[in-house]
mmCIF file of C-alpha atoms in Angstrom:
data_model
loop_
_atom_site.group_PDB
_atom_site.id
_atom_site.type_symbol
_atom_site.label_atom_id
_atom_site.label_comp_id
_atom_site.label_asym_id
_atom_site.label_seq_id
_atom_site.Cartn_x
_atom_site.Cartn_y
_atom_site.Cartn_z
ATOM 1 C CA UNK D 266 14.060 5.229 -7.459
ATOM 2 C CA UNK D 267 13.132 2.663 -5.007
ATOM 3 C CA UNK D 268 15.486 1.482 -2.401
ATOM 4 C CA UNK D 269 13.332 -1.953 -1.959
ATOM 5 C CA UNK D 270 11.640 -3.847 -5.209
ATOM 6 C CA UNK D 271 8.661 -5.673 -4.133
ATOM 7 C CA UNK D 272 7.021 -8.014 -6.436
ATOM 8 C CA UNK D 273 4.331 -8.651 -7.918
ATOM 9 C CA UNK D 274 2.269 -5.459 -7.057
ATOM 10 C CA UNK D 275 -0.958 -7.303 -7.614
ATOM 11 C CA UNK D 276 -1.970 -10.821 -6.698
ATOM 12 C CA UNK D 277 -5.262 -12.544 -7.085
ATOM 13 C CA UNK D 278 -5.847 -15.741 -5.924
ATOM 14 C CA UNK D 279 -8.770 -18.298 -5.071
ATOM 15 C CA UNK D 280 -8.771 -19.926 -1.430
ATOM 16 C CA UNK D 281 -6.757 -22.211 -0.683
ATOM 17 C CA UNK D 282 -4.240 -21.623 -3.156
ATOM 18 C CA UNK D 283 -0.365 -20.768 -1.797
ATOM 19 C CA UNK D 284 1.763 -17.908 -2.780
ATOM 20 C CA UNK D 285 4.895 -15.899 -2.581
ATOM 21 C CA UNK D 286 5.803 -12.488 -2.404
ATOM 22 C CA UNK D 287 9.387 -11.139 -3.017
ATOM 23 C CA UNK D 288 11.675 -8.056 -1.957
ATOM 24 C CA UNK D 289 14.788 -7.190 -3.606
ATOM 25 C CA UNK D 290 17.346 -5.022 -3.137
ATOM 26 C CA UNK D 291 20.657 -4.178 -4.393
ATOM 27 C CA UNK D 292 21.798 -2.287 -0.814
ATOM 28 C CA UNK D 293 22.330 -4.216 2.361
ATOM 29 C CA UNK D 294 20.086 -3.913 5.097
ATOM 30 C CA UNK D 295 20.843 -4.467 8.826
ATOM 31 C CA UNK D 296 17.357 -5.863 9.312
ATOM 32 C CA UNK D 297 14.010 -6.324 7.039
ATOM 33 C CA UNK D 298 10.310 -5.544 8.343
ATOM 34 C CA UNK D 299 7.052 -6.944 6.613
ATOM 35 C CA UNK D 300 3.329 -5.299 7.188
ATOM 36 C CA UNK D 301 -0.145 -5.900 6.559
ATOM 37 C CA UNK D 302 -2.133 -2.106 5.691
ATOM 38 C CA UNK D 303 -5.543 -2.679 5.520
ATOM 39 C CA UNK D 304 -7.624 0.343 3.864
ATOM 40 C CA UNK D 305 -7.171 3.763 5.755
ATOM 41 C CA UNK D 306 -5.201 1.926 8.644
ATOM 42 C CA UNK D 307 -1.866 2.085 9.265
ATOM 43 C CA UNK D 308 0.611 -0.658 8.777
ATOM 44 C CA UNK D 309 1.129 -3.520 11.343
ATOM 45 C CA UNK D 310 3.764 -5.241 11.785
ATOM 46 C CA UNK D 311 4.352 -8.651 10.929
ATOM 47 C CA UNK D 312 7.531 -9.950 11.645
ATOM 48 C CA UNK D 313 11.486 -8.685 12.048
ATOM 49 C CA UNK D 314 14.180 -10.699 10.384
ATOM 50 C CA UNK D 315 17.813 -9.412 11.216
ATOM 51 C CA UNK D 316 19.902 -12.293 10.246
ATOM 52 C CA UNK D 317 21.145 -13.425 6.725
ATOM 53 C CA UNK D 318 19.526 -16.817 6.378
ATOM 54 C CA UNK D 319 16.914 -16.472 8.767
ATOM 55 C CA UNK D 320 13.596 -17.639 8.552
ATOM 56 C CA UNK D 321 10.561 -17.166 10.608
ATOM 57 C CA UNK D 322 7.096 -18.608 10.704
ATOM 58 C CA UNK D 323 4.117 -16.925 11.584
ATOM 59 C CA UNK D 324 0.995 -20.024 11.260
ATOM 60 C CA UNK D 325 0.562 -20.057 7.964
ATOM 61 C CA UNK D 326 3.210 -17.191 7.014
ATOM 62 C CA UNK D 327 6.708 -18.282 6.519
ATOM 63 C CA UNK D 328 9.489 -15.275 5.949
ATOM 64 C CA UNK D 329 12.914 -15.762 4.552
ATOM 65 C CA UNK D 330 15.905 -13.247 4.953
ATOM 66 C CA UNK D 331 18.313 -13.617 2.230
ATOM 67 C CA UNK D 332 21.673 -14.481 2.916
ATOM 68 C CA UNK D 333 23.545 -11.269 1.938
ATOM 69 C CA UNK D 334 20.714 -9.656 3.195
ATOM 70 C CA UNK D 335 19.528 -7.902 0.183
ATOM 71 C CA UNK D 336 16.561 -9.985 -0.329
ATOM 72 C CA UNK D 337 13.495 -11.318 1.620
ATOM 73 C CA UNK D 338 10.481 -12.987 0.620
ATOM 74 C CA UNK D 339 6.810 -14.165 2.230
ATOM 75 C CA UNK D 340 5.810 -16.984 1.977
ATOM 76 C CA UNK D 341 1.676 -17.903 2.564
ATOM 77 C CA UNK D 342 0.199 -21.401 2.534
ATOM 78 C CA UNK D 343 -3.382 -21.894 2.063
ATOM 79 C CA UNK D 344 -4.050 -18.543 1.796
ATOM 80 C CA UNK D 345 -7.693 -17.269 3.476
ATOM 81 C CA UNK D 346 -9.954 -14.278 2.939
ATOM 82 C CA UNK D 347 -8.712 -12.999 6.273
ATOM 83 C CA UNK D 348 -5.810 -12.362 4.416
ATOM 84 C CA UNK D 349 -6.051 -10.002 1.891
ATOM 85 C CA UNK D 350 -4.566 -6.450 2.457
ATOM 86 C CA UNK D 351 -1.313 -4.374 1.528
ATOM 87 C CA UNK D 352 1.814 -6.499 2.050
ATOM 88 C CA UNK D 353 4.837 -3.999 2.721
ATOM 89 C CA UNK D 354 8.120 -4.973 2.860
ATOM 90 C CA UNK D 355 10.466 -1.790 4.809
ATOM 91 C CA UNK D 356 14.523 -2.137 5.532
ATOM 92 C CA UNK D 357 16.557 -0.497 7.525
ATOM 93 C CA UNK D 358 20.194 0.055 6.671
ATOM 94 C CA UNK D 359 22.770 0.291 9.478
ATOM 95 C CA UNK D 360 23.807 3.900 8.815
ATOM 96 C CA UNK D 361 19.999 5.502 9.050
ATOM 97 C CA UNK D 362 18.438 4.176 12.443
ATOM 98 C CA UNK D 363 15.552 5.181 12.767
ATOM 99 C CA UNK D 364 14.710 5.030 9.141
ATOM 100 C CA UNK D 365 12.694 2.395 7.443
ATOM 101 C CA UNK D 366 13.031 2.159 3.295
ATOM 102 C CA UNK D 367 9.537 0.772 2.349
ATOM 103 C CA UNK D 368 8.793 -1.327 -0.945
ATOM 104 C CA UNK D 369 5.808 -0.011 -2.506
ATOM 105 C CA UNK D 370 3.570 -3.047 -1.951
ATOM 106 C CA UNK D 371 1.759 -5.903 -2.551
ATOM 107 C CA UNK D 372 -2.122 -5.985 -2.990
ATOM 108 C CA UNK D 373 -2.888 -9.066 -2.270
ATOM 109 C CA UNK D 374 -6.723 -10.302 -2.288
ATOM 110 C CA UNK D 375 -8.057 -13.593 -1.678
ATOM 111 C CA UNK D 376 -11.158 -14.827 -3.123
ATOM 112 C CA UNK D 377 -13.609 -17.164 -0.987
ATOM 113 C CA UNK Z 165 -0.500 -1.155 26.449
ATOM 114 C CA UNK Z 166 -1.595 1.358 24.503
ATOM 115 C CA UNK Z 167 -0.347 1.369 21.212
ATOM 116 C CA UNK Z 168 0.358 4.841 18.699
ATOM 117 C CA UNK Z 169 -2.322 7.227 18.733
ATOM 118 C CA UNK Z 170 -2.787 9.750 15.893
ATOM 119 C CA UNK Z 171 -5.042 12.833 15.998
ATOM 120 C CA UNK Z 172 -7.069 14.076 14.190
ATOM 121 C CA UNK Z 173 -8.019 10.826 11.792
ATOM 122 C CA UNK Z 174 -9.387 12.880 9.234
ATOM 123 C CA UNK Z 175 -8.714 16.406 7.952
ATOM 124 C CA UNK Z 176 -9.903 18.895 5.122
ATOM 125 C CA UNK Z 177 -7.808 21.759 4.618
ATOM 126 C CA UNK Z 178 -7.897 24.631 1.868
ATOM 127 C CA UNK Z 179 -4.833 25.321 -0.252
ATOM 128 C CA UNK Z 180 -2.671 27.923 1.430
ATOM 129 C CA UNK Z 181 -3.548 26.998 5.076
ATOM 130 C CA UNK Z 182 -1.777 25.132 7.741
ATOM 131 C CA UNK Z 183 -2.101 22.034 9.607
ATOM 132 C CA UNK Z 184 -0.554 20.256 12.623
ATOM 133 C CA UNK Z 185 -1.079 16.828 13.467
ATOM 134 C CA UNK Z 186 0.050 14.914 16.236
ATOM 135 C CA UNK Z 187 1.408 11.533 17.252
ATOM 136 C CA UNK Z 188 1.881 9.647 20.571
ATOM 137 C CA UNK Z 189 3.827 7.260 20.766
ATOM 138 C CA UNK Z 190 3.724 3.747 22.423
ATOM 139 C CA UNK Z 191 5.072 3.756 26.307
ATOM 140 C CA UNK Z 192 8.886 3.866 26.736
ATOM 141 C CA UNK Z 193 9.440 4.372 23.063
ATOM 142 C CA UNK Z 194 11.724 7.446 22.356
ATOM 143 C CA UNK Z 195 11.649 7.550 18.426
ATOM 144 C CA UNK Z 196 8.774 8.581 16.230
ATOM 145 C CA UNK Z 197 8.737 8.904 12.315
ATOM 146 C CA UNK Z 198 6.734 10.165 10.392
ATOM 147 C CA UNK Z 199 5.569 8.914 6.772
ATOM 148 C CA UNK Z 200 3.852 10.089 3.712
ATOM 149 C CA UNK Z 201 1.889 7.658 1.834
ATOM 150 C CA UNK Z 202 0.201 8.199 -1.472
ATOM 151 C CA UNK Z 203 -0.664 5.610 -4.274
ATOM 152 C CA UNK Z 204 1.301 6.425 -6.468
ATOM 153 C CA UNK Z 205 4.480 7.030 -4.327
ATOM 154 C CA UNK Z 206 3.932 4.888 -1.521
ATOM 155 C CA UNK Z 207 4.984 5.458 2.097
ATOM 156 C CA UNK Z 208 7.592 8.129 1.829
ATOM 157 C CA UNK Z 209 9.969 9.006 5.101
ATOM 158 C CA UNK Z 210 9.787 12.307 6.428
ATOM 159 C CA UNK Z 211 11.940 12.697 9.199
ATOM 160 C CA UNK Z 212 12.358 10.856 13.047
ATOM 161 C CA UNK Z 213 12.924 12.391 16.179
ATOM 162 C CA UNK Z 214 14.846 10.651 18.655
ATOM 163 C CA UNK Z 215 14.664 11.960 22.558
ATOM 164 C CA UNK Z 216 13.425 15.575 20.992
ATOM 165 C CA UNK Z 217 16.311 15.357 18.418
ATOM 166 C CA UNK Z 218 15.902 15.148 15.184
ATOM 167 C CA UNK Z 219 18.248 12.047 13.891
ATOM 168 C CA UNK Z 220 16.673 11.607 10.461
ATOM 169 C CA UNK Z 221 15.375 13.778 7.533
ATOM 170 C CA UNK Z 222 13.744 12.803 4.223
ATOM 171 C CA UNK Z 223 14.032 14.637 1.293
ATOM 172 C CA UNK Z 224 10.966 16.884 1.861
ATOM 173 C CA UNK Z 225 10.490 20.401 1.349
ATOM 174 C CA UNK Z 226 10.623 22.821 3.802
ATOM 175 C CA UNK Z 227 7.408 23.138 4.312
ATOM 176 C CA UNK Z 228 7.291 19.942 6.507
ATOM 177 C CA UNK Z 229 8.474 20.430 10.024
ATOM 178 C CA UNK Z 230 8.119 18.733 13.086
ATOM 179 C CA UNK Z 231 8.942 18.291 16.820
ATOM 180 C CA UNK Z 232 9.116 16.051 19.717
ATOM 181 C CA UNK Z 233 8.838 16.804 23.184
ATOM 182 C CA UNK Z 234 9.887 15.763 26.331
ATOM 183 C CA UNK Z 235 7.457 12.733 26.817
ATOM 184 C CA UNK Z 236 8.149 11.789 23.679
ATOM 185 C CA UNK Z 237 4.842 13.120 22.137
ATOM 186 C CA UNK Z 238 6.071 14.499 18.237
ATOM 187 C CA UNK Z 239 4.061 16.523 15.980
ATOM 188 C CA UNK Z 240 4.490 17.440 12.003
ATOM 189 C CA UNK Z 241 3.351 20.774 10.766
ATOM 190 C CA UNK Z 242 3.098 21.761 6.961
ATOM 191 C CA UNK Z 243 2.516 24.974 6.085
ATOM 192 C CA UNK Z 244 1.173 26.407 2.588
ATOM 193 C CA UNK Z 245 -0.374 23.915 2.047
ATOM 194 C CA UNK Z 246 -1.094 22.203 -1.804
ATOM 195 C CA UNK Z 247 -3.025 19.828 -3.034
ATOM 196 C CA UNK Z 248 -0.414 17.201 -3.636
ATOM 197 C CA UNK Z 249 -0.003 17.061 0.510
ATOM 198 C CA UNK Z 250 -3.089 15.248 0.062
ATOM 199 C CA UNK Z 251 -2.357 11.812 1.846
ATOM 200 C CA UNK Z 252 -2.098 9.591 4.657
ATOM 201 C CA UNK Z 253 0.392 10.633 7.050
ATOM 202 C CA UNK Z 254 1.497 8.124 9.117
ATOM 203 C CA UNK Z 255 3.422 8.126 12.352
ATOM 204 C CA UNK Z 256 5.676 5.096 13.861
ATOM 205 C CA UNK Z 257 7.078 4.183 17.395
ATOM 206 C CA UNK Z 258 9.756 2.744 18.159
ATOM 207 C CA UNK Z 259 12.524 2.251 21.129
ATOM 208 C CA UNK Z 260 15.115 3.869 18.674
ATOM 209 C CA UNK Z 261 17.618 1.511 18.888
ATOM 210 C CA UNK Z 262 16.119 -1.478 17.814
ATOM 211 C CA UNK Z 263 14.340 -1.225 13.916
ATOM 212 C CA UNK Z 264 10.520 -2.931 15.234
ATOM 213 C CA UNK Z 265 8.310 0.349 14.112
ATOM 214 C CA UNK Z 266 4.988 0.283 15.649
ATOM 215 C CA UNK Z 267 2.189 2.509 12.895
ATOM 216 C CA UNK Z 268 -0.218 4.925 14.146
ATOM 217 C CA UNK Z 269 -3.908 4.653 12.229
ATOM 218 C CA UNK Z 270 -3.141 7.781 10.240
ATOM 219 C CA UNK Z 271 -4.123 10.955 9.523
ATOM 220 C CA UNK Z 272 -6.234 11.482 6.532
ATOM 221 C CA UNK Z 273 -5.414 15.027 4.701
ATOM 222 C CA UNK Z 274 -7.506 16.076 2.248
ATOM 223 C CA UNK Z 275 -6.046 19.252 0.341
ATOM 224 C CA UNK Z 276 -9.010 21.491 -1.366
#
């Protein structure tokens, strides 16, 4: 069973076009992590959200933290080539530092 | 800075053998975990070692061990090897006591 829900685990999309990708829980987290994994690299970080009701921008990239933090989501506008890759979404709870709880992904791929 | 170097990048190992890989971390960082990923399972935690303690453990057979040492260097061992260990093992960096996780490229295993 997975800890984090990630959704949808495919996306394909023209240029140009905007779209959202969602992580769901039913546990608490203390803070939420996305990534980017491009094939046979590891994953980079995007951005760290530790606040219910937080939400950070990144250019084109917005990320929102739910409020009960249990939920985040990623949010791309005008999505580019550039960005197609693995989109990860990992959570830590409070009572496992050190330990990230990953989603299992969203393949995202933008067509020119 | 430099950021997490993994070695070796790729690896080909018969069934029944050994392997060690190894993992150093970013500067000042004094936690590295270490993740399985596969397709069909995605990234799976395997343990962390904080200052050459290990603080976290995954729910991983024996055969997986690892260590860290004194300048924070860790590395993961798993013996008898089979071929579902084939994967990308990933290792992360962090301060340890705040969640930002900082990926390694990966090692590549291929079980034979």
């Amino acid at each position: 069973t997975q800890l984090l829900e990630q959704s949808p685990q495919f996306l394909s999309i023209q240029e140009g076009e905007n779209l959202t990708v969602y992580c769901n829980s039913s546990s608490v987290f203390s803070s939420l992590q996305w990534y980017r994994q491009e094939p046979g690299e590891g994953p980079v970080l995007l951005v760290t959200v530790v606040t219910g009701g937080e939400v950070k921008k990144l250019k084109r990239l917005t990320f929102q933290f739910g409020d009960a933090r249990k939920d985040s989501s990623l949010h791309i506008t005008a999505a580019q080539p550039g960005d197609t890759g693995l989109y990860l979404c990992a959570g830590e709870e409070g009572s496992t530092l050190g330990r990230l709880y990953f989603g299992r992904g969203t393949q995202l791929t933008v067509w020119p | 800075k430099a950021g997490v170097t993994q070695t070796p990048r790729y690896l080909i190992k018969t069934r029944g053998q050994q392997v060690t890989l190894s993992c150093s971390p970013i500067s000042g960082h004094r936690s590295v975990s270490w993740y399985q990923q596969t397709p069909g399972q995605g990234l799976q935690f395997l343990f962390e070692y904080f200052s050459e303690t290990q603080r976290n453990k995954g729910n991983f057979p024996g055969r997986f061990s690892g260590r860290q040492f004194s300048n924070s260097r860790s590395e993961m061992n798993v013996s008898t090897l089979e071929l579902g260990d084939s994967a990308l093992y990933l290792c992360a960096s962090s301060h340890g006591t705040n969640p930002e996780a900082f990926f390694g490229q990966g090692t590549r295993l291929t079980v034979v």
